[in-house]
GROMACS .gro file of N, CA, C and O in nm:
model
  372
    1UNK      N    1  -1.150   1.446   0.309
    1UNK     CA    2  -1.109   1.343   0.216
    1UNK      C    3  -0.961   1.314   0.238
    1UNK      O    4  -0.879   1.404   0.245
    2UNK      N    5  -0.925   1.189   0.249
    2UNK     CA    6  -0.787   1.147   0.271
    2UNK      C    7  -0.728   1.099   0.139
    2UNK      O    8  -0.790   1.020   0.067
    3UNK      N    9  -0.611   1.148   0.105
    3UNK     CA   10  -0.541   1.105  -0.015
    3UNK      C   11  -0.429   1.012   0.027
    3UNK      O   12  -0.350   1.046   0.115
    4UNK      N   13  -0.422   0.895  -0.035
    4UNK     CA   14  -0.319   0.798   0.000
    4UNK      C   15  -0.191   0.829  -0.074
    4UNK      O   16  -0.169   0.783  -0.186
    5UNK      N   17  -0.107   0.910  -0.014
    5UNK     CA   18   0.020   0.944  -0.075
    5UNK      C   19   0.030   1.090  -0.111
    5UNK      O   20  -0.060   1.170  -0.085
    6UNK      N   21   0.140   1.123  -0.173
    6UNK     CA   22   0.169   1.259  -0.216
    6UNK      C   23   0.199   1.252  -0.365
    6UNK      O   24   0.265   1.159  -0.410
    7UNK      N   25   0.153   1.350  -0.440
    7UNK     CA   26   0.167   1.347  -0.584
    7UNK      C   27   0.229   1.477  -0.633
    7UNK      O   28   0.212   1.582  -0.571
    8UNK      N   29   0.301   1.468  -0.745
    8UNK     CA   30   0.361   1.586  -0.807
    8UNK      C   31   0.329   1.587  -0.955
    8UNK      O   32   0.305   1.482  -1.015
    9UNK      N   33   0.329   1.706  -1.012
    9UNK     CA   34   0.310   1.723  -1.155
    9UNK      C   35   0.448   1.735  -1.218
    9UNK      O   36   0.526   1.825  -1.183
   10UNK      N   37   0.481   1.643  -1.306
   10UNK     CA   38   0.608   1.648  -1.378
   10UNK      C   39   0.577   1.641  -1.527
   10UNK      O   40   0.522   1.542  -1.574
   11UNK      N   41   0.612   1.747  -1.597
   11UNK     CA   42   0.575   1.754  -1.737
   11UNK      C   43   0.424   1.767  -1.747
   11UNK      O   44   0.365   1.858  -1.690
   12UNK      N   45   0.361   1.672  -1.815
   12UNK     CA   46   0.216   1.674  -1.831
   12UNK      C   47   0.147   1.562  -1.754
   12UNK      O   48   0.029   1.537  -1.773
   13UNK      N   49   0.222   1.496  -1.667
   13UNK     CA   50   0.161   1.385  -1.593
   13UNK      C   51   0.177   1.402  -1.442
   13UNK      O   52   0.271   1.463  -1.394
   14UNK      N   53   0.084   1.344  -1.372
   14UNK     CA   54   0.086   1.344  -1.225
   14UNK      C   55   0.145   1.211  -1.181
   14UNK      O   56   0.104   1.105  -1.226
   15UNK      N   57   0.243   1.218  -1.091
   15UNK     CA   58   0.311   1.098  -1.044
   15UNK      C   59   0.309   1.092  -0.892
   15UNK      O   60   0.317   1.195  -0.825
   16UNK      N   61   0.300   0.970  -0.840
   16UNK     CA   62   0.305   0.950  -0.696
   16UNK      C   63   0.449   0.966  -0.649
   16UNK      O   64   0.542   0.912  -0.710
   17UNK      N   65   0.467   1.040  -0.542
   17UNK     CA   66   0.600   1.055  -0.483
   17UNK      C   67   0.632   0.926  -0.409
   17UNK      O   68   0.554   0.881  -0.325
   18UNK      N   69   0.746   0.863  -0.440
   18UNK     CA   70   0.779   0.737  -0.372
   18UNK      C   71   0.802   0.758  -0.223
   18UNK      O   72   0.858   0.859  -0.181
   19UNK      N   73   0.753   0.662  -0.145
   19UNK     CA   74   0.767   0.669   0.000
   19UNK      C   75   0.833   0.544   0.057
   19UNK      O   76   0.838   0.526   0.177
   20UNK      N   77   0.883   0.459  -0.031
   20UNK     CA   78   0.950   0.337   0.014
   20UNK      C   79   1.054   0.298  -0.090
   20UNK      O   80   1.055   0.350  -0.202
   21UNK      N   81   1.139   0.205  -0.054
   21UNK     CA   82   1.243   0.159  -0.146
   21UNK      C   83   1.182   0.100  -0.272
   21UNK      O   84   1.227   0.127  -0.383
   22UNK      N   85   1.077   0.018  -0.257
   22UNK     CA   86   1.016  -0.045  -0.375
   22UNK      C   87   0.946   0.059  -0.463
   22UNK      O   88   0.952   0.050  -0.586
   23UNK      N   89   0.884   0.159  -0.403
   23UNK     CA   90   0.821   0.264  -0.482
   23UNK      C   91   0.926   0.349  -0.554
   23UNK      O   92   0.902   0.395  -0.666
   24UNK      N   93   1.042   0.368  -0.493
   24UNK     CA   94   1.149   0.445  -0.558
   24UNK      C   95   1.193   0.376  -0.687
   24UNK      O   96   1.213   0.441  -0.789
   25UNK      N   97   1.207   0.244  -0.682
   25UNK     CA   98   1.250   0.171  -0.801
   25UNK      C   99   1.146   0.173  -0.912
   25UNK      O  100   1.181   0.166  -1.029
   26UNK      N  101   1.020   0.185  -0.877
   26UNK     CA  102   0.912   0.184  -0.977
   26UNK      C  103   0.874   0.324  -1.024
   26UNK      O  104   0.798   0.339  -1.119
   27UNK      N  105   0.927   0.426  -0.962
   27UNK     CA  106   0.888   0.564  -0.991
   27UNK      C  107   0.935   0.610  -1.128
   27UNK      O  108   1.045   0.578  -1.172
   28UNK      N  109   0.849   0.690  -1.194
   28UNK     CA  110   0.889   0.749  -1.321
   28UNK      C  111   0.944   0.891  -1.301
   28UNK      O  112   0.967   0.964  -1.396
   29UNK      N  113   0.966   0.930  -1.176
   29UNK     CA  114   1.017   1.063  -1.144
   29UNK      C  115   1.169   1.072  -1.153
   29UNK      O  116   1.225   1.181  -1.153
   30UNK      N  117   1.236   0.957  -1.160
   30UNK     CA  118   1.382   0.954  -1.158
   30UNK      C  119   1.435   0.861  -1.265
   30UNK      O  120   1.366   0.768  -1.307
   31UNK      N  121   1.560   0.884  -1.302
   31UNK     CA  122   1.630   0.792  -1.390
   31UNK      C  123   1.680   0.672  -1.311
   31UNK      O  124   1.673   0.669  -1.188
   32UNK      N  125   1.736   0.576  -1.382
   32UNK     CA  126   1.777   0.450  -1.321
   32UNK      C  127   1.877   0.470  -1.207
   32UNK      O  128   1.861   0.413  -1.099
   33UNK      N  129   1.980   0.549  -1.227
   33UNK     CA  130   2.084   0.568  -1.125
   33UNK      C  131   2.026   0.635  -1.001
   33UNK      O  132   2.050   0.592  -0.888
   34UNK      N  133   1.944   0.738  -1.020
   34UNK     CA  134   1.886   0.809  -0.906
   34UNK      C  135   1.786   0.719  -0.831
   34UNK      O  136   1.774   0.727  -0.709
   35UNK      N  137   1.717   0.631  -0.902
   35UNK     CA  138   1.625   0.536  -0.837
   35UNK      C  139   1.700   0.450  -0.736
   35UNK      O  140   1.654   0.427  -0.625
   36UNK      N  141   1.817   0.401  -0.776
   36UNK     CA  142   1.895   0.314  -0.686
   36UNK      C  143   1.946   0.392  -0.565
   36UNK      O  144   1.946   0.342  -0.454
   37UNK      N  145   1.986   0.517  -0.587
   37UNK     CA  146   2.032   0.600  -0.475
   37UNK      C  147   1.917   0.629  -0.379
   37UNK      O  148   1.933   0.624  -0.257
   38UNK      N  149   1.801   0.659  -0.435
   38UNK     CA  150   1.683   0.688  -0.352
   38UNK      C  151   1.640   0.562  -0.275
   38UNK      O  152   1.603   0.569  -0.159
   39UNK      N  153   1.649   0.447  -0.341
   39UNK     CA  154   1.617   0.320  -0.274
   39UNK      C  155   1.708   0.300  -0.153
   39UNK      O  156   1.662   0.263  -0.045
   40UNK      N  157   1.837   0.326  -0.171
   40UNK     CA  158   1.931   0.310  -0.059
   40UNK      C  159   1.899   0.407   0.054
   40UNK      O  160   1.907   0.372   0.172
   41UNK      N  161   1.859   0.529   0.019
   41UNK     CA  162   1.821   0.628   0.120
   41UNK      C  163   1.698   0.581   0.198
   41UNK      O  164   1.697   0.583   0.321
   42UNK      N  165   1.594   0.535   0.128
   42UNK     CA  166   1.473   0.488   0.196
   42UNK      C  167   1.502   0.363   0.280
   42UNK      O  168   1.446   0.347   0.389
   43UNK      N  169   1.589   0.275   0.231
   43UNK     CA  170   1.626   0.157   0.309
   43UNK      C  171   1.694   0.199   0.438
   43UNK      O  172   1.666   0.146   0.546
   44UNK      N  173   1.785   0.297   0.428
   44UNK     CA  174   1.851   0.351   0.548
   44UNK      C  175   1.746   0.404   0.646
   44UNK      O  176   1.752   0.375   0.766
   45UNK      N  177   1.651   0.481   0.595
   45UNK     CA  178   1.547   0.538   0.682
   45UNK      C  179   1.464   0.428   0.748
   45UNK      O  180   1.431   0.437   0.867
   46UNK      N  181   1.430   0.325   0.671
   46UNK     CA  182   1.350   0.215   0.726
   46UNK      C  183   1.426   0.135   0.831
   46UNK      O  184   1.366   0.087   0.927
   47UNK      N  185   1.557   0.120   0.812
   47UNK     CA  186   1.636   0.037   0.904
   47UNK      C  187   1.690   0.113   1.023
   47UNK      O  188   1.736   0.052   1.120
   48UNK      N  189   1.684   0.245   1.019
   48UNK     CA  190   1.733   0.328   1.129
   48UNK      C  191   1.655   0.302   1.257
   48UNK      O  192   1.533   0.296   1.257
   49UNK      N  193   1.729   0.283   1.365
   49UNK     CA  194   1.668   0.267   1.497
   49UNK      C  195   1.740   0.362   1.592
   49UNK      O  196   1.862   0.355   1.607
   50UNK      N  197   1.664   0.448   1.654
   50UNK     CA  198   1.720   0.552   1.741
   50UNK      C  199   1.811   0.494   1.850
   50UNK      O  200   1.914   0.552   1.882
   51UNK      N  201   1.774   0.380   1.905
   51UNK     CA  202   1.849   0.322   2.017
   51UNK      C  203   1.960   0.227   1.974
   51UNK      O  204   2.021   0.162   2.059
   52UNK      N  205   1.987   0.218   1.843
   52UNK     CA  206   2.088   0.125   1.793
   52UNK      C  207   2.184   0.197   1.699
   52UNK      O  208   2.162   0.203   1.579
   53UNK      N  209   2.294   0.252   1.753
   53UNK     CA  210   2.389   0.326   1.670
   53UNK      C  211   2.447   0.246   1.553
   53UNK      O  212   2.495   0.305   1.457
   54UNK      N  213   2.441   0.115   1.557
   54UNK     CA  214   2.492   0.036   1.445
   54UNK      C  215   2.408   0.057   1.318
   54UNK      O  216   2.452   0.024   1.209
   55UNK      N  217   2.289   0.113   1.333
   55UNK     CA  218   2.202   0.139   1.217
   55UNK      C  219   2.219   0.280   1.162
   55UNK      O  220   2.154   0.316   1.064
   56UNK      N  221   2.306   0.358   1.220
   56UNK     CA  222   2.320   0.499   1.184
   56UNK      C  223   2.417   0.525   1.069
   56UNK      O  224   2.433   0.638   1.026
   57UNK      N  225   2.487   0.424   1.021
   57UNK     CA  226   2.587   0.438   0.915
   57UNK      C  227   2.694   0.542   0.949
   57UNK      O  228   2.740   0.617   0.864
   58UNK      N  229   2.731   0.548   1.075
   58UNK     CA  230   2.837   0.638   1.117
   58UNK      C  231   2.795   0.781   1.143
   58UNK      O  232   2.876   0.863   1.184
   59UNK      N  233   2.669   0.815   1.120
   59UNK     CA  234   2.621   0.950   1.145
   59UNK      C  235   2.582   0.966   1.292
   59UNK      O  236   2.521   0.877   1.350
   60UNK      N  237   2.617   1.077   1.350
   60UNK     CA  238   2.564   1.115   1.481
   60UNK      C  239   2.442   1.201   1.449
   60UNK      O  240   2.455   1.318   1.413
   61UNK      N  241   2.327   1.143   1.459
   61UNK     CA  242   2.206   1.211   1.412
   61UNK      C  243   2.166   1.331   1.497
   61UNK      O  244   2.082   1.410   1.456
   62UNK      N  245   2.229   1.347   1.612
   62UNK     CA  246   2.205   1.468   1.691
   62UNK      C  247   2.284   1.585   1.634
   62UNK      O  248   2.253   1.700   1.662
   63UNK      N  249   2.386   1.556   1.553
   63UNK     CA  250   2.473   1.661   1.498
   63UNK      C  251   2.472   1.669   1.346
   63UNK      O  252   2.519   1.766   1.288
   64UNK      N  253   2.423   1.567   1.278
   64UNK     CA  254   2.426   1.561   1.133
   64UNK      C  255   2.302   1.626   1.074
   64UNK      O  256   2.190   1.600   1.118
   65UNK      N  257   2.321   1.709   0.972
   65UNK     CA  258   2.207   1.771   0.905
   65UNK      C  259   2.153   1.678   0.796
   65UNK      O  260   2.225   1.589   0.748
   66UNK      N  261   2.030   1.701   0.756
   66UNK     CA  262   1.974   1.623   0.645
   66UNK      C  263   2.052   1.652   0.518
   66UNK      O  264   2.068   1.563   0.434
   67UNK      N  265   2.101   1.772   0.501
   67UNK     CA  266   2.181   1.805   0.384
   67UNK      C  267   2.301   1.709   0.374
   67UNK      O  268   2.333   1.661   0.266
   68UNK      N  269   2.365   1.680   0.486
   68UNK     CA  270   2.480   1.589   0.487
   68UNK      C  271   2.437   1.446   0.452
   68UNK      O  272   2.508   1.375   0.380
   69UNK      N  273   2.322   1.406   0.502
   69UNK     CA  274   2.272   1.272   0.472
   69UNK      C  275   2.234   1.261   0.325
   69UNK      O  276   2.267   1.164   0.258
   70UNK      N  277   2.165   1.363   0.271
   70UNK     CA  278   2.131   1.363   0.128
   70UNK      C  279   2.259   1.357   0.044
   70UNK      O  280   2.264   1.287  -0.058
   71UNK      N  281   2.362   1.430   0.086
   71UNK     CA  282   2.489   1.429   0.012
   71UNK      C  283   2.553   1.291   0.018
   71UNK      O  284   2.605   1.241  -0.082
   72UNK      N  285   2.549   1.227   0.135
   72UNK     CA  286   2.606   1.093   0.150
   72UNK      C  287   2.541   0.996   0.051
   72UNK      O  288   2.609   0.914  -0.010
   73UNK      N  289   2.410   1.006   0.035
   73UNK     CA  290   2.338   0.917  -0.057
   73UNK      C  291   2.338   0.970  -0.200
   73UNK      O  292   2.283   0.906  -0.289
   74UNK      N  293   2.399   1.087  -0.222
   74UNK     CA  294   2.416   1.147  -0.355
   74UNK      C  295   2.282   1.168  -0.426
   74UNK      O  296   2.267   1.140  -0.545
   75UNK      N  297   2.182   1.217  -0.351
   75UNK     CA  298   2.052   1.243  -0.409
   75UNK      C  299   2.053   1.373  -0.488
   75UNK      O  300   2.113   1.472  -0.445
   76UNK      N  301   1.988   1.374  -0.602
   76UNK     CA  302   1.981   1.494  -0.685
   76UNK      C  303   1.887   1.596  -0.620
   76UNK      O  304   1.807   1.563  -0.532
   77UNK      N  305   1.897   1.720  -0.664
   77UNK     CA  306   1.810   1.825  -0.610
   77UNK      C  307   1.662   1.792  -0.630
   77UNK      O  308   1.581   1.815  -0.540
   78UNK      N  309   1.625   1.738  -0.748
   78UNK     CA  310   1.485   1.700  -0.772
   78UNK      C  311   1.439   1.592  -0.675
   78UNK      O  312   1.328   1.597  -0.621
   79UNK      N  313   1.523   1.492  -0.653
   79UNK     CA  314   1.488   1.384  -0.559
   79UNK      C  315   1.473   1.439  -0.418
   79UNK      O  316   1.377   1.406  -0.348
   80UNK      N  317   1.564   1.525  -0.378
   80UNK     CA  318   1.556   1.586  -0.245
   80UNK      C  319   1.427   1.665  -0.232
   80UNK      O  320   1.359   1.657  -0.129
   81UNK      N  321   1.389   1.740  -0.335
   81UNK     CA  322   1.266   1.819  -0.331
   81UNK      C  323   1.143   1.733  -0.305
   81UNK      O  324   1.061   1.764  -0.220
   82UNK      N  325   1.129   1.623  -0.378
   82UNK     CA  326   1.008   1.545  -0.354
   82UNK      C  327   1.016   1.460  -0.229
   82UNK      O  328   0.914   1.433  -0.166
   83UNK      N  329   1.136   1.421  -0.185
   83UNK     CA  330   1.150   1.352  -0.056
   83UNK      C  331   1.108   1.447   0.056
   83UNK      O  332   1.032   1.410   0.145
   84UNK      N  333   1.155   1.571   0.049
   84UNK     CA  334   1.118   1.670   0.151
   84UNK      C  335   0.969   1.698   0.149
   84UNK      O  336   0.907   1.708   0.254
   85UNK      N  337   0.910   1.713   0.030
   85UNK     CA  338   0.767   1.744   0.024
   85UNK      C  339   0.685   1.629   0.081
   85UNK      O  340   0.589   1.651   0.154
   86UNK      N  341   0.725   1.506   0.052
   86UNK     CA  342   0.652   1.390   0.105
   86UNK      C  343   0.662   1.385   0.257
   86UNK      O  344   0.563   1.369   0.326
   87UNK      N  345   0.783   1.400   0.309
   87UNK     CA  346   0.799   1.390   0.453
   87UNK      C  347   0.734   1.507   0.525
   87UNK      O  348   0.688   1.492   0.637
   88UNK      N  349   0.727   1.622   0.460
   88UNK     CA  350   0.654   1.734   0.517
   88UNK      C  351   0.506   1.703   0.532
   88UNK      O  352   0.443   1.734   0.633
   89UNK      N  353   0.449   1.637   0.433
   89UNK     CA  354   0.308   1.596   0.440
   89UNK      C  355   0.288   1.494   0.550
   89UNK      O  356   0.194   1.501   0.628
   90UNK      N  357   0.378   1.396   0.558
   90UNK     CA  358   0.367   1.291   0.660
   90UNK      C  359   0.371   1.352   0.801
   90UNK      O  360   0.296   1.312   0.888
   91UNK      N  361   0.457   1.449   0.820
   91UNK     CA  362   0.469   1.510   0.953
   91UNK      C  363   0.343   1.589   0.990
   91UNK      O  364   0.316   1.609   1.107
   92UNK      N  365   0.265   1.630   0.889
   92UNK     CA  366   0.142   1.705   0.917
   92UNK      C  367   0.031   1.612   0.969
   92UNK      O  368  -0.061   1.656   1.032
   93UNK      N  369   0.039   1.483   0.939
   93UNK     CA  370  -0.070   1.390   0.975
   93UNK      C  371  -0.083   1.376   1.122
   93UNK      O  372  -0.028   1.361   1.209
   0.00000   0.00000   0.00000
């Protein structure tokens, strides 16, 4: 059985982990400020092109850790946790 997306239990409800900028803005997993930061992070990920350094926002991705990128986008620990869990699932596919 294939599940479309990744879900987390927060409080007493199950919520879909956002996987795009538009889903980040609609998510009930974050407050307003964190939604905008997460949207910017997902937009960066979507626009990143390995062969085009102008899309890297000044990061040398061969030397930069994800921790540094998360810090640059000022993502909270909770946001980082569900972003990591989602991308871990995606990498398993």
